[in-house]
C-alpha positions as a LaTeX table, in Angstrom:
\begin{tabular}{lrrr}
\hline
Residue & $x$ (\AA) & $y$ (\AA) & $z$ (\AA) \\
\hline
Met1 & 169.04 & 76.93 & 60.40 \\
Lys2 & 166.89 & 79.97 & 59.76 \\
Asn3 & 163.62 & 78.05 & 60.09 \\
Glu4 & 164.70 & 76.66 & 63.46 \\
Thr5 & 164.74 & 80.16 & 64.93 \\
Lys6 & 161.12 & 80.85 & 64.02 \\
Ser7 & 158.62 & 81.09 & 66.83 \\
Ile8 & 155.54 & 78.89 & 66.97 \\
Ser9 & 153.43 & 81.92 & 66.06 \\
Glu10 & 155.54 & 82.60 & 62.95 \\
Ile11 & 155.37 & 78.98 & 61.82 \\
Phe12 & 151.59 & 78.90 & 62.14 \\
Ala13 & 151.31 & 82.31 & 60.49 \\
Asp14 & 153.26 & 81.05 & 57.48 \\
Ala15 & 150.99 & 78.01 & 57.23 \\
Leu16 & 147.84 & 80.09 & 57.44 \\
Arg17 & 149.01 & 82.64 & 54.89 \\
Ala18 & 149.50 & 79.83 & 52.42 \\
Asp19 & 145.74 & 79.17 & 52.60 \\
Asp20 & 144.20 & 82.52 & 53.48 \\
Ser21 & 145.32 & 85.70 & 51.77 \\
Pro22 & 144.82 & 88.86 & 53.86 \\
Phe23 & 143.67 & 90.64 & 50.68 \\
Asp24 & 140.12 & 90.18 & 49.55 \\
Gly25 & 140.55 & 90.59 & 45.80 \\
Asn26 & 136.96 & 89.88 & 44.74 \\
Cys27 & 135.80 & 91.82 & 41.68 \\
Ala28 & 139.32 & 93.00 & 40.89 \\
Asp29 & 139.47 & 91.50 & 37.38 \\
Arg30 & 136.16 & 92.96 & 36.24 \\
Ala31 & 135.89 & 96.07 & 38.36 \\
Asp32 & 135.72 & 99.58 & 37.04 \\
Asp33 & 138.24 & 101.89 & 38.62 \\
Pro34 & 136.75 & 103.06 & 41.95 \\
Pro35 & 136.33 & 106.79 & 42.56 \\
Ala36 & 138.77 & 108.80 & 44.62 \\
Leu37 & 135.87 & 109.56 & 46.95 \\
Thr38 & 132.77 & 107.43 & 47.35 \\
Ser39 & 129.64 & 109.26 & 46.17 \\
His40 & 126.87 & 109.80 & 48.73 \\
Tyr41 & 123.13 & 109.48 & 48.12 \\
Ser42 & 119.99 & 109.65 & 50.25 \\
Asn43 & 118.28 & 106.47 & 48.99 \\
Ala44 & 119.29 & 103.16 & 47.41 \\
Leu45 & 117.53 & 103.56 & 44.07 \\
Glu46 & 119.06 & 107.00 & 43.53 \\
Ala47 & 122.53 & 105.54 & 44.16 \\
Leu48 & 121.95 & 102.61 & 41.81 \\
Thr49 & 120.68 & 104.73 & 38.92 \\
Ala50 & 123.66 & 107.04 & 39.33 \\
Val51 & 126.29 & 104.30 & 38.99 \\
Ala52 & 124.68 & 101.72 & 36.65 \\
Pro53 & 122.55 & 101.98 & 33.47 \\
Leu54 & 119.09 & 100.44 & 33.28 \\
Gly55 & 119.18 & 96.75 & 32.43 \\
Ser56 & 122.31 & 96.10 & 34.50 \\
Thr57 & 122.38 & 92.98 & 36.67 \\
Val58 & 122.12 & 93.68 & 40.39 \\
Arg59 & 122.65 & 91.47 & 43.40 \\
Val60 & 121.00 & 92.72 & 46.57 \\
Val61 & 122.13 & 91.84 & 50.09 \\
Gly62 & 120.16 & 92.66 & 53.23 \\
Phe63 & 117.06 & 94.06 & 51.50 \\
Asp64 & 113.69 & 92.59 & 52.46 \\
Arg65 & 112.37 & 93.12 & 48.95 \\
Ala66 & 114.05 & 93.62 & 45.59 \\
Asp67 & 111.00 & 94.70 & 43.59 \\
Ile68 & 112.00 & 98.38 & 43.85 \\
Phe69 & 114.98 & 97.61 & 41.62 \\
Leu70 & 112.99 & 95.36 & 39.27 \\
Arg71 & 110.35 & 98.05 & 38.70 \\
Ala72 & 113.10 & 100.56 & 37.96 \\
Gly73 & 114.37 & 98.41 & 35.08 \\
Tyr74 & 117.22 & 96.38 & 36.60 \\
Arg75 & 117.72 & 92.62 & 36.53 \\
Val76 & 118.10 & 91.12 & 40.01 \\
Val77 & 120.34 & 88.03 & 40.17 \\
Asp78 & 121.67 & 85.75 & 42.91 \\
Gly79 & 125.22 & 85.34 & 41.63 \\
Asp80 & 127.74 & 87.46 & 39.73 \\
Ala81 & 126.39 & 90.90 & 38.88 \\
Asp82 & 127.32 & 94.27 & 37.43 \\
Val83 & 126.45 & 95.90 & 40.76 \\
Thr84 & 126.16 & 94.55 & 44.29 \\
Ile85 & 124.20 & 96.68 & 46.75 \\
Ala86 & 124.25 & 95.77 & 50.43 \\
Arg87 & 122.03 & 97.13 & 53.20 \\
Gly88 & 122.85 & 96.69 & 56.89 \\
Gly89 & 126.16 & 96.55 & 58.72 \\
Glu90 & 129.55 & 94.88 & 58.52 \\
Arg91 & 128.14 & 91.38 & 58.14 \\
Glu92 & 126.15 & 92.38 & 55.06 \\
Phe93 & 129.07 & 94.42 & 53.71 \\
Asp94 & 131.31 & 91.36 & 54.05 \\
Ala95 & 128.80 & 89.18 & 52.17 \\
Ala96 & 128.56 & 91.77 & 49.38 \\
Arg97 & 132.32 & 91.87 & 48.86 \\
Lys98 & 132.38 & 88.12 & 48.24 \\
Thr99 & 130.29 & 88.51 & 45.08 \\
Glu100 & 131.90 & 89.01 & 41.69 \\
Cys101 & 130.84 & 92.48 & 40.55 \\
Lys102 & 132.02 & 95.64 & 38.83 \\
Lys103 & 130.66 & 98.14 & 41.33 \\
Leu104 & 129.79 & 98.03 & 45.00 \\
Ile105 & 127.15 & 100.15 & 46.76 \\
Leu106 & 126.76 & 100.12 & 50.55 \\
Ala107 & 123.58 & 101.26 & 52.27 \\
Pro108 & 124.38 & 101.24 & 56.00 \\
Thr109 & 121.68 & 101.10 & 58.62 \\
Arg110 & 124.55 & 100.91 & 61.14 \\
Ala111 & 128.37 & 100.69 & 60.84 \\
Tyr112 & 128.29 & 104.05 & 59.04 \\
Ala113 & 132.00 & 104.70 & 59.52 \\
Ala114 & 132.85 & 101.75 & 57.24 \\
Ala115 & 130.60 & 102.88 & 54.37 \\
Asp116 & 133.28 & 104.60 & 52.23 \\
Ser117 & 136.34 & 102.58 & 53.10 \\
Pro118 & 137.99 & 99.65 & 51.28 \\
Ser119 & 139.00 & 98.37 & 54.72 \\
Tyr120 & 136.44 & 96.25 & 56.49 \\
Arg121 & 136.13 & 93.84 & 59.37 \\
Thr122 & 135.25 & 90.19 & 58.90 \\
Lys123 & 135.88 & 86.95 & 60.79 \\
Asp124 & 138.38 & 84.13 & 60.62 \\
Lys125 & 136.52 & 81.48 & 62.61 \\
Ala126 & 136.09 & 83.12 & 66.05 \\
Phe127 & 138.64 & 85.90 & 65.44 \\
Ala128 & 137.84 & 89.28 & 63.93 \\
Val129 & 140.28 & 90.46 & 61.26 \\
Met130 & 140.66 & 93.54 & 59.08 \\
Arg131 & 140.68 & 93.04 & 55.34 \\
Leu132 & 141.33 & 95.23 & 52.33 \\
Gly133 & 138.71 & 94.80 & 49.63 \\
Lys134 & 136.70 & 96.67 & 47.02 \\
Lys135 & 136.11 & 100.37 & 47.59 \\
Pro136 & 132.41 & 101.31 & 47.31 \\
Phe137 & 131.37 & 103.42 & 44.33 \\
Ala138 & 128.48 & 104.84 & 46.34 \\
Ala139 & 127.09 & 104.89 & 49.87 \\
Val140 & 123.50 & 105.53 & 50.92 \\
Phe141 & 122.67 & 107.59 & 54.01 \\
Asp142 & 118.91 & 107.32 & 54.51 \\
Ala143 & 117.63 & 108.61 & 57.85 \\
Lys144 & 114.36 & 106.72 & 57.32 \\
Asp145 & 116.32 & 103.45 & 57.17 \\
Ala146 & 118.45 & 103.92 & 60.29 \\
Asp147 & 118.62 & 101.09 & 62.80 \\
Lys148 & 116.07 & 101.42 & 65.59 \\
Asn149 & 118.80 & 101.19 & 68.23 \\
Leu150 & 119.79 & 104.86 & 68.06 \\
Ala151 & 122.00 & 104.56 & 71.12 \\
Ser152 & 124.21 & 102.07 & 69.29 \\
Leu153 & 124.49 & 104.43 & 66.32 \\
Phe154 & 125.62 & 107.19 & 68.67 \\
Gly155 & 128.09 & 104.81 & 70.31 \\
Glu156 & 129.69 & 104.16 & 66.92 \\
Val157 & 130.29 & 107.90 & 66.48 \\
Val158 & 131.75 & 108.36 & 69.95 \\
Ala159 & 133.97 & 105.28 & 69.49 \\
Leu160 & 136.06 & 107.18 & 66.94 \\
Asp161 & 137.35 & 109.44 & 69.72 \\
Leu162 & 139.44 & 106.73 & 71.38 \\
Ala163 & 140.43 & 105.39 & 67.96 \\
Ala164 & 141.88 & 108.83 & 67.15 \\
Phe165 & 143.88 & 108.75 & 70.39 \\
Asp166 & 145.26 & 105.29 & 69.66 \\
Leu167 & 146.15 & 106.38 & 66.13 \\
Thr168 & 148.07 & 109.31 & 67.62 \\
Phe169 & 149.71 & 107.07 & 70.21 \\
Gly170 & 150.88 & 104.71 & 67.47 \\
Ala171 & 152.39 & 107.63 & 65.56 \\
Tyr172 & 154.28 & 108.75 & 68.66 \\
Met173 & 155.68 & 105.26 & 69.19 \\
Arg174 & 156.85 & 104.96 & 65.57 \\
Gly175 & 158.48 & 108.38 & 65.65 \\
Glu176 & 156.03 & 109.81 & 63.11 \\
Arg177 & 154.17 & 113.08 & 63.12 \\
Ala178 & 150.74 & 112.75 & 64.70 \\
Asp179 & 147.74 & 113.75 & 62.59 \\
Gly180 & 146.08 & 116.33 & 64.82 \\
Thr181 & 143.55 & 117.34 & 62.15 \\
Thr182 & 141.75 & 113.98 & 62.20 \\
Ala183 & 141.53 & 113.97 & 66.00 \\
Ser184 & 140.24 & 117.56 & 65.99 \\
Asn185 & 137.59 & 116.80 & 63.38 \\
Ile186 & 136.36 & 113.81 & 65.38 \\
Ala187 & 136.29 & 115.81 & 68.62 \\
Lys188 & 134.29 & 118.57 & 66.92 \\
Leu189 & 131.85 & 116.07 & 65.41 \\
Ile190 & 131.22 & 114.35 & 68.75 \\
Thr191 & 130.73 & 117.65 & 70.57 \\
Glu192 & 128.29 & 118.95 & 67.96 \\
Thr193 & 126.38 & 115.67 & 67.72 \\
Thr194 & 126.07 & 115.44 & 71.50 \\
Ala195 & 124.71 & 118.99 & 71.72 \\
Glu196 & 122.22 & 118.44 & 68.89 \\
Leu197 & 120.99 & 115.13 & 70.30 \\
Lys198 & 120.56 & 116.62 & 73.77 \\
Ser199 & 117.71 & 118.80 & 72.50 \\
Asn200 & 116.13 & 115.96 & 70.49 \\
Glu201 & 116.88 & 112.85 & 72.54 \\
Lys202 & 113.18 & 111.90 & 72.82 \\
Asn203 & 112.29 & 112.88 & 69.27 \\
Arg204 & 113.39 & 109.70 & 67.53 \\
Thr205 & 112.85 & 111.02 & 64.01 \\
Lys206 & 115.06 & 114.06 & 64.54 \\
Ala207 & 117.59 & 112.03 & 66.53 \\
Ala208 & 117.87 & 109.52 & 63.68 \\
Glu209 & 118.44 & 112.34 & 61.19 \\
Thr210 & 121.18 & 113.77 & 63.39 \\
Leu211 & 122.87 & 110.40 & 63.79 \\
Val212 & 122.79 & 109.55 & 60.08 \\
Arg213 & 124.32 & 112.93 & 59.24 \\
Ala214 & 127.00 & 112.28 & 61.86 \\
Gly215 & 127.52 & 108.79 & 60.42 \\
Glu216 & 128.03 & 110.27 & 56.98 \\
Lys217 & 130.72 & 112.58 & 58.37 \\
Cys218 & 132.32 & 109.60 & 60.14 \\
Ala219 & 132.44 & 107.76 & 56.82 \\
Arg220 & 134.29 & 110.66 & 55.19 \\
Ile221 & 136.79 & 110.84 & 58.05 \\
Val222 & 137.50 & 107.11 & 57.87 \\
Glu223 & 137.67 & 107.22 & 54.07 \\
Arg224 & 140.56 & 109.69 & 54.31 \\
Thr225 & 142.16 & 107.83 & 57.25 \\
Pro226 & 141.21 & 104.15 & 56.80 \\
Glu227 & 143.65 & 102.98 & 59.47 \\
Leu228 & 141.33 & 104.66 & 61.97 \\
Leu229 & 138.64 & 102.00 & 61.49 \\
His230 & 138.32 & 99.94 & 64.70 \\
Asn231 & 141.80 & 101.04 & 65.78 \\
Ser232 & 141.15 & 101.46 & 69.49 \\
Gly233 & 141.61 & 99.58 & 72.74 \\
Ala234 & 137.83 & 99.65 & 73.17 \\
Ala235 & 137.34 & 97.95 & 69.78 \\
Gln236 & 139.87 & 95.29 & 70.73 \\
Thr237 & 138.22 & 94.69 & 74.09 \\
Ala238 & 134.78 & 94.59 & 72.47 \\
Glu239 & 135.98 & 91.82 & 70.15 \\
Ala240 & 137.31 & 89.84 & 73.11 \\
Leu241 & 133.97 & 90.29 & 74.87 \\
Arg242 & 132.10 & 89.16 & 71.75 \\
Met243 & 134.23 & 86.01 & 71.59 \\
Leu244 & 133.71 & 85.30 & 75.30 \\
Tyr245 & 129.94 & 85.69 & 75.09 \\
Ala246 & 129.78 & 83.58 & 71.92 \\
Ala247 & 131.82 & 80.81 & 73.57 \\
Glu248 & 129.46 & 80.84 & 76.56 \\
Asp249 & 126.31 & 81.25 & 74.42 \\
Arg250 & 125.36 & 84.55 & 76.06 \\
Pro251 & 123.65 & 87.42 & 74.25 \\
Leu252 & 125.55 & 90.67 & 73.73 \\
Gly253 & 124.39 & 94.11 & 72.65 \\
Met254 & 125.24 & 95.82 & 69.40 \\
Arg255 & 128.82 & 96.92 & 68.74 \\
Gly256 & 128.11 & 100.63 & 69.24 \\
Glu257 & 126.62 & 99.97 & 72.67 \\
Thr258 & 129.48 & 97.69 & 73.70 \\
Glu259 & 132.23 & 100.05 & 72.60 \\
Met260 & 130.50 & 103.02 & 74.24 \\
Leu261 & 130.50 & 101.20 & 77.57 \\
Leu262 & 134.03 & 99.88 & 77.21 \\
Ser263 & 135.49 & 103.21 & 76.08 \\
Ala264 & 135.03 & 104.61 & 79.58 \\
Tyr265 & 136.93 & 101.69 & 81.14 \\
Val266 & 139.72 & 101.75 & 78.56 \\
Thr267 & 140.16 & 105.54 & 78.73 \\
Glu268 & 140.43 & 105.41 & 82.54 \\
Phe269 & 142.85 & 102.49 & 82.26 \\
Tyr270 & 145.02 & 104.45 & 79.83 \\
Ile271 & 145.11 & 107.46 & 82.16 \\
Lys272 & 146.04 & 105.30 & 85.14 \\
Ser273 & 148.76 & 103.56 & 83.14 \\
Leu274 & 150.33 & 106.89 & 82.16 \\
Thr275 & 150.17 & 108.38 & 85.66 \\
Thr276 & 151.44 & 105.31 & 87.55 \\
Val277 & 154.15 & 103.79 & 85.39 \\
Lys278 & 155.43 & 100.54 & 86.86 \\
Thr279 & 157.99 & 98.00 & 85.73 \\
Glu280 & 156.38 & 94.59 & 85.26 \\
Phe281 & 157.58 & 91.23 & 84.01 \\
Pro282 & 157.35 & 90.71 & 80.22 \\
Pro283 & 154.16 & 89.02 & 79.00 \\
Asp284 & 153.98 & 85.23 & 78.77 \\
Asn285 & 152.60 & 84.47 & 75.30 \\
Ser286 & 152.28 & 80.74 & 75.97 \\
Arg287 & 150.05 & 81.42 & 78.94 \\
Arg288 & 148.10 & 84.01 & 76.98 \\
Ile289 & 147.49 & 81.59 & 74.09 \\
Asp290 & 146.26 & 78.97 & 76.53 \\
Ser291 & 143.91 & 81.55 & 78.09 \\
Val292 & 142.53 & 82.60 & 74.70 \\
Cys293 & 141.73 & 78.95 & 73.96 \\
Glu294 & 140.25 & 78.38 & 77.42 \\
Tyr295 & 138.04 & 81.46 & 77.69 \\
Phe296 & 137.10 & 82.00 & 74.06 \\
Gly297 & 136.89 & 78.42 & 72.84 \\
Thr298 & 139.29 & 78.93 & 69.94 \\
Asp299 & 141.64 & 76.41 & 68.36 \\
Val300 & 145.31 & 76.70 & 69.25 \\
Arg301 & 146.41 & 77.11 & 65.62 \\
Arg302 & 144.58 & 80.40 & 65.17 \\
Ala303 & 145.34 & 81.51 & 68.73 \\
Cys304 & 149.04 & 81.21 & 67.89 \\
Val305 & 148.60 & 83.16 & 64.66 \\
Tyr306 & 146.80 & 86.10 & 66.25 \\
Ala307 & 148.92 & 86.39 & 69.39 \\
Thr308 & 151.02 & 89.56 & 69.03 \\
Ala309 & 154.74 & 88.93 & 69.08 \\
Ile310 & 156.83 & 90.14 & 72.02 \\
Tyr311 & 158.87 & 93.27 & 71.22 \\
Pro312 & 162.67 & 92.88 & 71.24 \\
Pro313 & 164.38 & 94.71 & 74.16 \\
Met314 & 165.79 & 97.58 & 72.05 \\
Lys315 & 162.40 & 98.36 & 70.52 \\
Met316 & 160.71 & 98.16 & 73.90 \\
Arg317 & 163.17 & 100.58 & 75.50 \\
Leu318 & 162.64 & 103.05 & 72.65 \\
Tyr319 & 158.85 & 102.80 & 72.98 \\
Glu320 & 159.01 & 103.30 & 76.74 \\
Tyr321 & 161.16 & 106.38 & 76.22 \\
Arg322 & 158.69 & 107.82 & 73.70 \\
Arg323 & 155.76 & 107.07 & 75.98 \\
Asp324 & 157.43 & 109.11 & 78.70 \\
Glu325 & 158.54 & 111.84 & 76.30 \\
Phe326 & 155.00 & 112.45 & 75.01 \\
Arg327 & 153.19 & 111.73 & 78.26 \\
Thr328 & 151.84 & 115.28 & 78.65 \\
Glu329 & 150.30 & 115.33 & 75.19 \\
Gln330 & 148.79 & 111.88 & 75.65 \\
Leu331 & 147.23 & 112.71 & 79.01 \\
Arg332 & 145.78 & 115.94 & 77.65 \\
Met333 & 144.08 & 114.04 & 74.84 \\
Leu334 & 142.74 & 111.40 & 77.22 \\
Tyr335 & 141.30 & 113.91 & 79.68 \\
Glu336 & 139.56 & 115.70 & 76.80 \\
Ile337 & 138.16 & 112.37 & 75.58 \\
Lys338 & 136.96 & 111.60 & 79.10 \\
Arg339 & 135.17 & 114.95 & 79.26 \\
Arg340 & 133.46 & 114.45 & 75.89 \\
His341 & 132.55 & 110.89 & 76.78 \\
Ser342 & 130.99 & 112.00 & 80.05 \\
Ala343 & 128.76 & 114.50 & 78.22 \\
Ala344 & 127.91 & 111.96 & 75.52 \\
Trp345 & 127.08 & 109.30 & 78.11 \\
Gln346 & 124.16 & 111.30 & 79.48 \\
Val347 & 122.68 & 111.64 & 76.01 \\
Phe348 & 123.47 & 108.02 & 75.13 \\
Lys349 & 121.36 & 106.74 & 78.03 \\
Arg350 & 118.36 & 108.91 & 77.14 \\
Leu351 & 118.25 & 107.48 & 73.63 \\
Tyr352 & 116.85 & 104.28 & 75.15 \\
Pro353 & 113.11 & 104.01 & 75.90 \\
Asp354 & 114.03 & 103.07 & 79.50 \\
Asp355 & 116.59 & 105.93 & 79.76 \\
Gly356 & 119.46 & 103.48 & 80.02 \\
Tyr357 & 118.13 & 101.30 & 82.85 \\
Gly358 & 118.96 & 98.13 & 80.89 \\
Leu359 & 122.61 & 99.18 & 80.55 \\
Lys360 & 123.20 & 97.99 & 84.11 \\
Thr361 & 123.09 & 94.38 & 82.93 \\
Leu362 & 124.32 & 94.76 & 79.34 \\
Ile363 & 127.89 & 93.79 & 80.29 \\
Asp364 & 128.95 & 91.73 & 83.29 \\
Lys365 & 131.74 & 93.79 & 84.85 \\
Thr366 & 133.50 & 90.64 & 86.03 \\
Asp367 & 134.23 & 89.83 & 82.36 \\
Ile368 & 135.97 & 93.10 & 81.59 \\
Gly369 & 139.31 & 92.28 & 83.24 \\
Ile370 & 140.00 & 89.10 & 81.25 \\
Cys371 & 138.76 & 90.68 & 78.01 \\
Leu372 & 140.92 & 93.76 & 78.54 \\
Ala373 & 143.94 & 91.55 & 79.23 \\
Leu374 & 143.55 & 89.29 & 76.20 \\
Ala375 & 142.21 & 91.89 & 73.76 \\
Pro376 & 145.58 & 92.52 & 72.01 \\
Asp377 & 145.78 & 88.79 & 71.18 \\
Val378 & 142.33 & 88.47 & 69.66 \\
Phe379 & 142.15 & 91.59 & 67.48 \\
Ala380 & 145.31 & 93.13 & 66.05 \\
Ala381 & 145.55 & 96.92 & 66.26 \\
Asp382 & 148.38 & 99.38 & 66.83 \\
Thr383 & 146.99 & 100.77 & 70.08 \\
Met384 & 148.14 & 101.77 & 73.52 \\
Leu385 & 146.45 & 98.61 & 74.82 \\
Ser386 & 148.68 & 96.51 & 72.57 \\
Phe387 & 151.69 & 98.41 & 73.94 \\
Leu388 & 150.51 & 97.85 & 77.53 \\
Lys389 & 150.53 & 94.13 & 76.85 \\
Gln390 & 154.24 & 94.47 & 76.03 \\
Thr391 & 154.91 & 96.18 & 79.37 \\
Gly392 & 153.33 & 93.31 & 81.29 \\
Arg393 & 150.63 & 95.55 & 82.76 \\
Leu394 & 147.83 & 93.26 & 81.58 \\
Glu395 & 149.13 & 89.96 & 82.95 \\
Lys396 & 147.60 & 90.36 & 86.42 \\
Tyr397 & 144.10 & 90.31 & 84.92 \\
Ile398 & 144.58 & 86.82 & 83.50 \\
Val399 & 143.26 & 84.44 & 86.12 \\
\hline
\end{tabular}
């Protein structure tokens, strides 16, 4: 009788878990114990020599050439290795974690916030998912190797602001104490980075140095609070937008750019939702699953798995009470984020050679509504946007 009461989503989730473990355990059998804190270095060779003796086998991911490691006395291999070193962003980091190795080194040219964390984002077909994998022994922060799209790097830093709010919101809803220190550290970092970039926005060398230093600080913040990584309504909406554009074979900018643009919309939507509370009908998950399949070209099996379950009435009433109880604190945080974002936006635009002219067409505004509405069902995160789905506030954007 118990199985008969399971929802379709639960049945599909059980089937998928039988095939796909949410834990990426690569390297676990052979790995040395990872450090409490990932060590930081300014170039890849320095990091490698610090964590592995000469003669060790090394697999490189994302490097144009491997001769720098060969000349230093290491053996470069294509398969299992003593050390895997990956240069790039989350895609390269994901590939590196799938190699059997003892130690992992990440050399980000973007996605700096993920450089120290065992948590990382990968894909299950069209859907983005968070995994728990091997913690890096070392991370490389080389200003000379930063991605040329400096605006996207800045967007990744600013994106942590809304993630900190959503982390706080989730704590309020669960009845836990909110971590104000993390939010304060992020706010301070964004304010200082914005001010420093404002005086160097056309000096690309100095701007890159500023952004890599900020990225290194982001990595430390996320290392201590890994649940912060991609935990925002903007990150969820960005994933929905990525899926939509992929389904329609349209190009999309880098993640930092996308989340920077969407953060403004999501922050304003949060403020409006807290100042004009309305009672709506509960969400219709069947309709939402159909919409995810229609707009994003996904298969129904995975759409059922990733659709967030509807809260039971008692839990929903408690969450609505807590939302109202902590409304003042939430609005204060959001208005402060809006102010910092407004200042950062001016600098963000000037980091482009065209001073942001191309941003007018980077995202089609007509796509934002459907992506905002379906975001909680394409990327799981404990955010205010996921809560707003439960209130029914997102249903009117599904057309």
